[in-house]
Amino acid sequence: MASGRIIFLNGTSSSGKSSIARELLGVLDDGVFFHMAVDGFNAMRSKRELGVEELDAALRRTRMGFHRSIAAMAEAGNDIVVDHVLSEPWRLLDCLTVLRPEDVLFVGVHCPLDELARRELARGDRSHGLAAHQYDLVHGHGDYDLECDTSAASPRECARRIKEFLPHRPSPTAFTRLRRRHLTDGREPLTA
């Protein structure tokens, strides 16, 4: 059985990843795609109050489980659209460790800071300044297969661009290049 394809959308909160993912599910017509969002995994957690350390540990386990769930779905032959925020270096390292790099189309979802702030306020379900805090962190690795700016293109236009690019993924992929750069033997992280 062939591994599934992974379209991995990375960007700050409110950058438009979920909107692009929903559009992708409507425009991709050469397989069955599943939208897996880190927010969906966070929403599954019990709602009891946690202390800072306990919450940090729970969030780390949640994200590690999310990464392994993506890998398991793709390994079973499912095509996946991932919606994630790689705001801590260990998250990318973990993904590079558990996902087959040749299966991943790594897409940077960008949006100017002033527009992110406007969207954050309009949404009302995000803490003010979250996107600004993540802004310099999520794209710090500096390597993508494809990038889009949601202030210049609609989610539908971004989805169509991704669909057109998907059959022409570069070799090596961004995940392959990043894995070579950041992992010693392809499995062990240099830093966490």
mmCIF file of C-alpha atoms in Angstrom:
data_model
loop_
_atom_site.group_PDB
_atom_site.id
_atom_site.type_symbol
_atom_site.label_atom_id
_atom_site.label_comp_id
_atom_site.label_asym_id
_atom_site.label_seq_id
_atom_site.Cartn_x
_atom_site.Cartn_y
_atom_site.Cartn_z
ATOM 1 C CA MET A 1 0.000 0.000 0.000
ATOM 2 C CA ALA A 2 1.333 3.434 -0.944
ATOM 3 C CA SER A 3 1.666 6.118 1.698
ATOM 4 C CA GLY A 4 -0.751 9.020 1.553
ATOM 5 C CA ARG A 5 0.198 12.525 0.546
ATOM 6 C CA ILE A 6 0.466 15.202 3.220
ATOM 7 C CA ILE A 7 -0.230 18.860 2.475
ATOM 8 C CA PHE A 8 1.224 20.543 5.565
ATOM 9 C CA LEU A 9 -0.031 24.110 6.115
ATOM 10 C CA ASN A 10 2.084 26.081 8.614
ATOM 11 C CA GLY A 11 1.335 29.613 9.737
ATOM 12 C CA THR A 12 0.378 31.759 12.686
ATOM 13 C CA SER A 13 -2.985 31.741 14.329
ATOM 14 C CA SER A 14 -5.527 33.599 12.130
ATOM 15 C CA SER A 15 -3.317 33.352 9.024
ATOM 16 C CA GLY A 16 -5.994 31.452 7.074
ATOM 17 C CA LYS A 17 -4.784 27.833 7.323
ATOM 18 C CA SER A 18 -8.171 26.375 8.275
ATOM 19 C CA SER A 19 -9.926 28.331 5.520
ATOM 20 C CA ILE A 20 -7.424 27.060 2.950
ATOM 21 C CA ALA A 21 -7.795 23.499 4.298
ATOM 22 C CA ARG A 22 -11.593 23.627 3.924
ATOM 23 C CA GLU A 23 -11.214 24.899 0.347
ATOM 24 C CA LEU A 24 -8.661 22.178 -0.421
ATOM 25 C CA LEU A 25 -11.159 19.495 0.599
ATOM 26 C CA GLY A 26 -13.508 20.964 -2.009
ATOM 27 C CA VAL A 27 -11.035 21.369 -4.887
ATOM 28 C CA LEU A 28 -8.821 18.274 -4.562
ATOM 29 C CA ASP A 29 -10.368 15.646 -6.798
ATOM 30 C CA ASP A 30 -7.711 12.935 -7.118
ATOM 31 C CA GLY A 31 -8.121 11.122 -3.821
ATOM 32 C CA VAL A 32 -9.829 11.277 -0.456
ATOM 33 C CA PHE A 33 -8.304 13.938 1.775
ATOM 34 C CA PHE A 34 -8.774 14.412 5.524
ATOM 35 C CA HIS A 35 -8.309 17.755 7.299
ATOM 36 C CA MET A 36 -6.339 17.248 10.511
ATOM 37 C CA ALA A 37 -6.040 20.430 12.577
ATOM 38 C CA VAL A 38 -4.019 20.901 15.748
ATOM 39 C CA ASP A 39 -6.922 22.968 17.142
ATOM 40 C CA GLY A 40 -9.166 19.915 16.760
ATOM 41 C CA PHE A 41 -6.787 17.848 18.865
ATOM 42 C CA ASN A 42 -6.613 20.595 21.494
ATOM 43 C CA ALA A 43 -10.424 20.654 21.628
ATOM 44 C CA MET A 44 -10.519 16.940 22.561
ATOM 45 C CA ARG A 45 -8.751 17.557 25.890
ATOM 46 C CA SER A 46 -10.725 17.667 29.136
ATOM 47 C CA LYS A 47 -11.582 21.175 30.293
ATOM 48 C CA ARG A 48 -10.371 20.958 33.903
ATOM 49 C CA GLU A 49 -8.035 23.755 35.036
ATOM 50 C CA LEU A 50 -4.351 22.860 34.826
ATOM 51 C CA GLY A 51 -1.334 24.557 36.333
ATOM 52 C CA VAL A 52 1.244 26.051 33.967
ATOM 53 C CA GLU A 53 3.648 23.091 34.087
ATOM 54 C CA GLU A 54 0.871 20.514 33.824
ATOM 55 C CA LEU A 55 -0.689 22.391 30.884
ATOM 56 C CA ASP A 56 2.672 22.684 29.096
ATOM 57 C CA ALA A 57 3.255 18.940 29.515
ATOM 58 C CA ALA A 58 -0.270 18.130 28.305
ATOM 59 C CA LEU A 59 0.101 20.398 25.257
ATOM 60 C CA ARG A 60 3.452 18.807 24.358
ATOM 61 C CA ARG A 61 1.932 15.313 24.573
ATOM 62 C CA THR A 62 -1.067 16.514 22.553
ATOM 63 C CA ARG A 63 1.138 17.829 19.769
ATOM 64 C CA MET A 64 3.314 14.711 19.765
ATOM 65 C CA GLY A 65 0.151 12.595 19.506
ATOM 66 C CA PHE A 66 -1.123 14.845 16.717
ATOM 67 C CA HIS A 67 2.100 14.353 14.729
ATOM 68 C CA ARG A 68 1.927 10.576 15.163
ATOM 69 C CA SER A 69 -1.743 10.532 14.169
ATOM 70 C CA ILE A 70 -0.863 12.318 10.928
ATOM 71 C CA ALA A 71 1.889 9.758 10.295
ATOM 72 C CA ALA A 72 -0.447 6.834 11.027
ATOM 73 C CA MET A 73 -3.187 8.136 8.731
ATOM 74 C CA ALA A 74 -0.720 8.706 5.888
ATOM 75 C CA GLU A 75 0.971 5.337 6.491
ATOM 76 C CA ALA A 76 -2.438 3.676 6.029
ATOM 77 C CA GLY A 77 -2.686 5.326 2.590
ATOM 78 C CA ASN A 78 -4.829 8.336 3.499
ATOM 79 C CA ASP A 79 -4.194 11.773 1.986
ATOM 80 C CA ILE A 80 -4.023 14.486 4.651
ATOM 81 C CA VAL A 81 -4.303 18.271 4.834
ATOM 82 C CA VAL A 82 -2.517 19.334 8.040
ATOM 83 C CA ASP A 83 -3.284 22.655 9.726
ATOM 84 C CA HIS A 84 -0.526 23.430 12.265
ATOM 85 C CA VAL A 85 1.420 26.185 14.021
ATOM 86 C CA LEU A 86 5.121 25.302 14.285
ATOM 87 C CA SER A 87 5.797 27.978 16.905
ATOM 88 C CA GLU A 88 8.341 25.935 18.873
ATOM 89 C CA PRO A 89 11.415 24.365 17.206
ATOM 90 C CA TRP A 90 10.778 20.929 18.739
ATOM 91 C CA ARG A 91 7.438 20.677 16.882
ATOM 92 C CA LEU A 92 9.139 20.835 13.485
ATOM 93 C CA LEU A 93 11.873 18.434 14.650
ATOM 94 C CA ASP A 94 9.236 15.964 15.829
ATOM 95 C CA CYS A 95 7.381 16.194 12.501
ATOM 96 C CA LEU A 96 10.649 15.703 10.611
ATOM 97 C CA THR A 97 11.253 12.590 12.698
ATOM 98 C CA VAL A 98 7.828 10.915 12.333
ATOM 99 C CA LEU A 99 6.617 11.962 8.841
ATOM 100 C CA ARG A 100 8.010 10.542 5.599
ATOM 101 C CA PRO A 101 9.608 13.671 4.094
ATOM 102 C CA GLU A 102 8.990 12.666 0.490
ATOM 103 C CA ASP A 103 5.227 12.517 1.193
ATOM 104 C CA VAL A 104 5.008 16.078 2.547
ATOM 105 C CA LEU A 105 4.221 19.224 0.557
ATOM 106 C CA PHE A 106 5.247 21.926 3.056
ATOM 107 C CA VAL A 107 3.243 25.129 2.567
ATOM 108 C CA GLY A 108 3.996 28.389 4.355
ATOM 109 C CA VAL A 109 0.832 30.401 5.003
ATOM 110 C CA HIS A 110 1.742 34.077 5.428
ATOM 111 C CA CYS A 111 -0.211 37.196 6.316
ATOM 112 C CA PRO A 112 1.013 40.673 7.342
ATOM 113 C CA LEU A 113 1.013 41.403 11.064
ATOM 114 C CA ASP A 114 -1.555 44.237 10.880
ATOM 115 C CA GLU A 115 -4.017 41.980 9.049
ATOM 116 C CA LEU A 116 -3.410 39.159 11.545
ATOM 117 C CA ALA A 117 -4.239 41.558 14.401
ATOM 118 C CA ARG A 118 -7.421 42.664 12.612
ATOM 119 C CA ARG A 119 -8.510 39.052 12.033
ATOM 120 C CA GLU A 120 -7.716 38.096 15.622
ATOM 121 C CA LEU A 121 -9.994 40.856 16.936
ATOM 122 C CA ALA A 122 -12.744 39.971 14.454
ATOM 123 C CA ARG A 123 -12.642 36.283 15.439
ATOM 124 C CA GLY A 124 -12.939 36.958 19.128
ATOM 125 C CA ASP A 125 -11.844 33.407 20.029
ATOM 126 C CA ARG A 126 -8.086 34.049 20.211
ATOM 127 C CA SER A 127 -6.125 35.921 22.843
ATOM 128 C CA HIS A 128 -5.042 39.333 21.610
ATOM 129 C CA GLY A 129 -1.423 39.265 20.429
ATOM 130 C CA LEU A 130 -1.192 35.489 19.866
ATOM 131 C CA ALA A 131 -0.421 35.833 16.149
ATOM 132 C CA ALA A 132 2.123 38.597 16.846
ATOM 133 C CA HIS A 133 3.855 36.334 19.368
ATOM 134 C CA GLN A 134 4.013 33.487 16.821
ATOM 135 C CA TYR A 135 4.906 35.692 13.842
ATOM 136 C CA ASP A 136 8.708 35.358 13.838
ATOM 137 C CA LEU A 137 8.679 31.806 15.233
ATOM 138 C CA VAL A 138 6.539 29.784 12.815
ATOM 139 C CA HIS A 139 8.580 30.504 9.681
ATOM 140 C CA GLY A 140 11.978 30.582 11.416
ATOM 141 C CA HIS A 141 13.185 27.415 9.641
ATOM 142 C CA GLY A 142 13.017 29.323 6.328
ATOM 143 C CA ASP A 143 12.280 26.510 3.862
ATOM 144 C CA TYR A 144 9.022 25.602 2.101
ATOM 145 C CA ASP A 145 7.956 23.858 -1.075
ATOM 146 C CA LEU A 146 5.299 26.519 -1.664
ATOM 147 C CA GLU A 147 4.200 29.735 0.048
ATOM 148 C CA CYS A 148 1.021 31.774 -0.088
ATOM 149 C CA ASP A 149 -0.080 35.117 1.322
ATOM 150 C CA THR A 150 -3.704 35.183 2.430
ATOM 151 C CA SER A 151 -3.813 38.974 2.350
ATOM 152 C CA ALA A 152 -3.124 38.862 -1.406
ATOM 153 C CA ALA A 153 -5.130 35.752 -2.365
ATOM 154 C CA SER A 154 -8.386 34.251 -1.118
ATOM 155 C CA PRO A 155 -8.415 30.846 0.576
ATOM 156 C CA ARG A 156 -9.943 29.415 -2.619
ATOM 157 C CA GLU A 157 -7.154 30.908 -4.763
ATOM 158 C CA CYS A 158 -4.516 29.536 -2.366
ATOM 159 C CA ALA A 159 -6.177 26.098 -2.469
ATOM 160 C CA ARG A 160 -6.220 26.091 -6.290
ATOM 161 C CA ARG A 161 -2.547 27.088 -6.366
ATOM 162 C CA ILE A 162 -1.687 24.233 -3.980
ATOM 163 C CA LYS A 163 -3.734 21.779 -6.060
ATOM 164 C CA GLU A 164 -1.881 22.817 -9.233
ATOM 165 C CA PHE A 165 1.494 22.560 -7.479
ATOM 166 C CA LEU A 166 0.873 19.179 -5.779
ATOM 167 C CA PRO A 167 1.773 16.971 -8.775
ATOM 168 C CA HIS A 168 4.984 18.979 -9.254
ATOM 169 C CA ARG A 169 6.452 18.656 -5.771
ATOM 170 C CA PRO A 170 10.182 19.340 -5.817
ATOM 171 C CA SER A 171 12.759 16.650 -5.240
ATOM 172 C CA PRO A 172 14.117 16.847 -2.653
ATOM 173 C CA THR A 173 11.138 18.226 -0.758
ATOM 174 C CA ALA A 174 11.467 20.951 1.877
ATOM 175 C CA PHE A 175 10.954 18.297 4.574
ATOM 176 C CA THR A 176 13.822 16.256 3.088
ATOM 177 C CA ARG A 177 16.097 19.307 3.050
ATOM 178 C CA LEU A 178 15.080 20.289 6.596
ATOM 179 C CA ARG A 179 15.579 16.739 7.851
ATOM 180 C CA ARG A 180 19.108 16.682 6.436
ATOM 181 C CA ARG A 181 19.809 20.042 8.033
ATOM 182 C CA HIS A 182 18.325 19.382 11.477
ATOM 183 C CA LEU A 183 18.514 15.653 12.184
ATOM 184 C CA THR A 184 21.772 13.749 12.579
ATOM 185 C CA ASP A 185 20.895 10.389 11.047
ATOM 186 C CA GLY A 186 17.353 11.112 9.870
ATOM 187 C CA ARG A 187 15.863 10.001 13.203
ATOM 188 C CA GLU A 188 17.590 11.667 16.178
ATOM 189 C CA PRO A 189 17.028 15.397 16.777
ATOM 190 C CA LEU A 190 20.123 17.547 17.288
ATOM 191 C CA THR A 191 18.226 19.890 19.603
ATOM 192 C CA ALA A 192 14.813 19.928 21.177
#
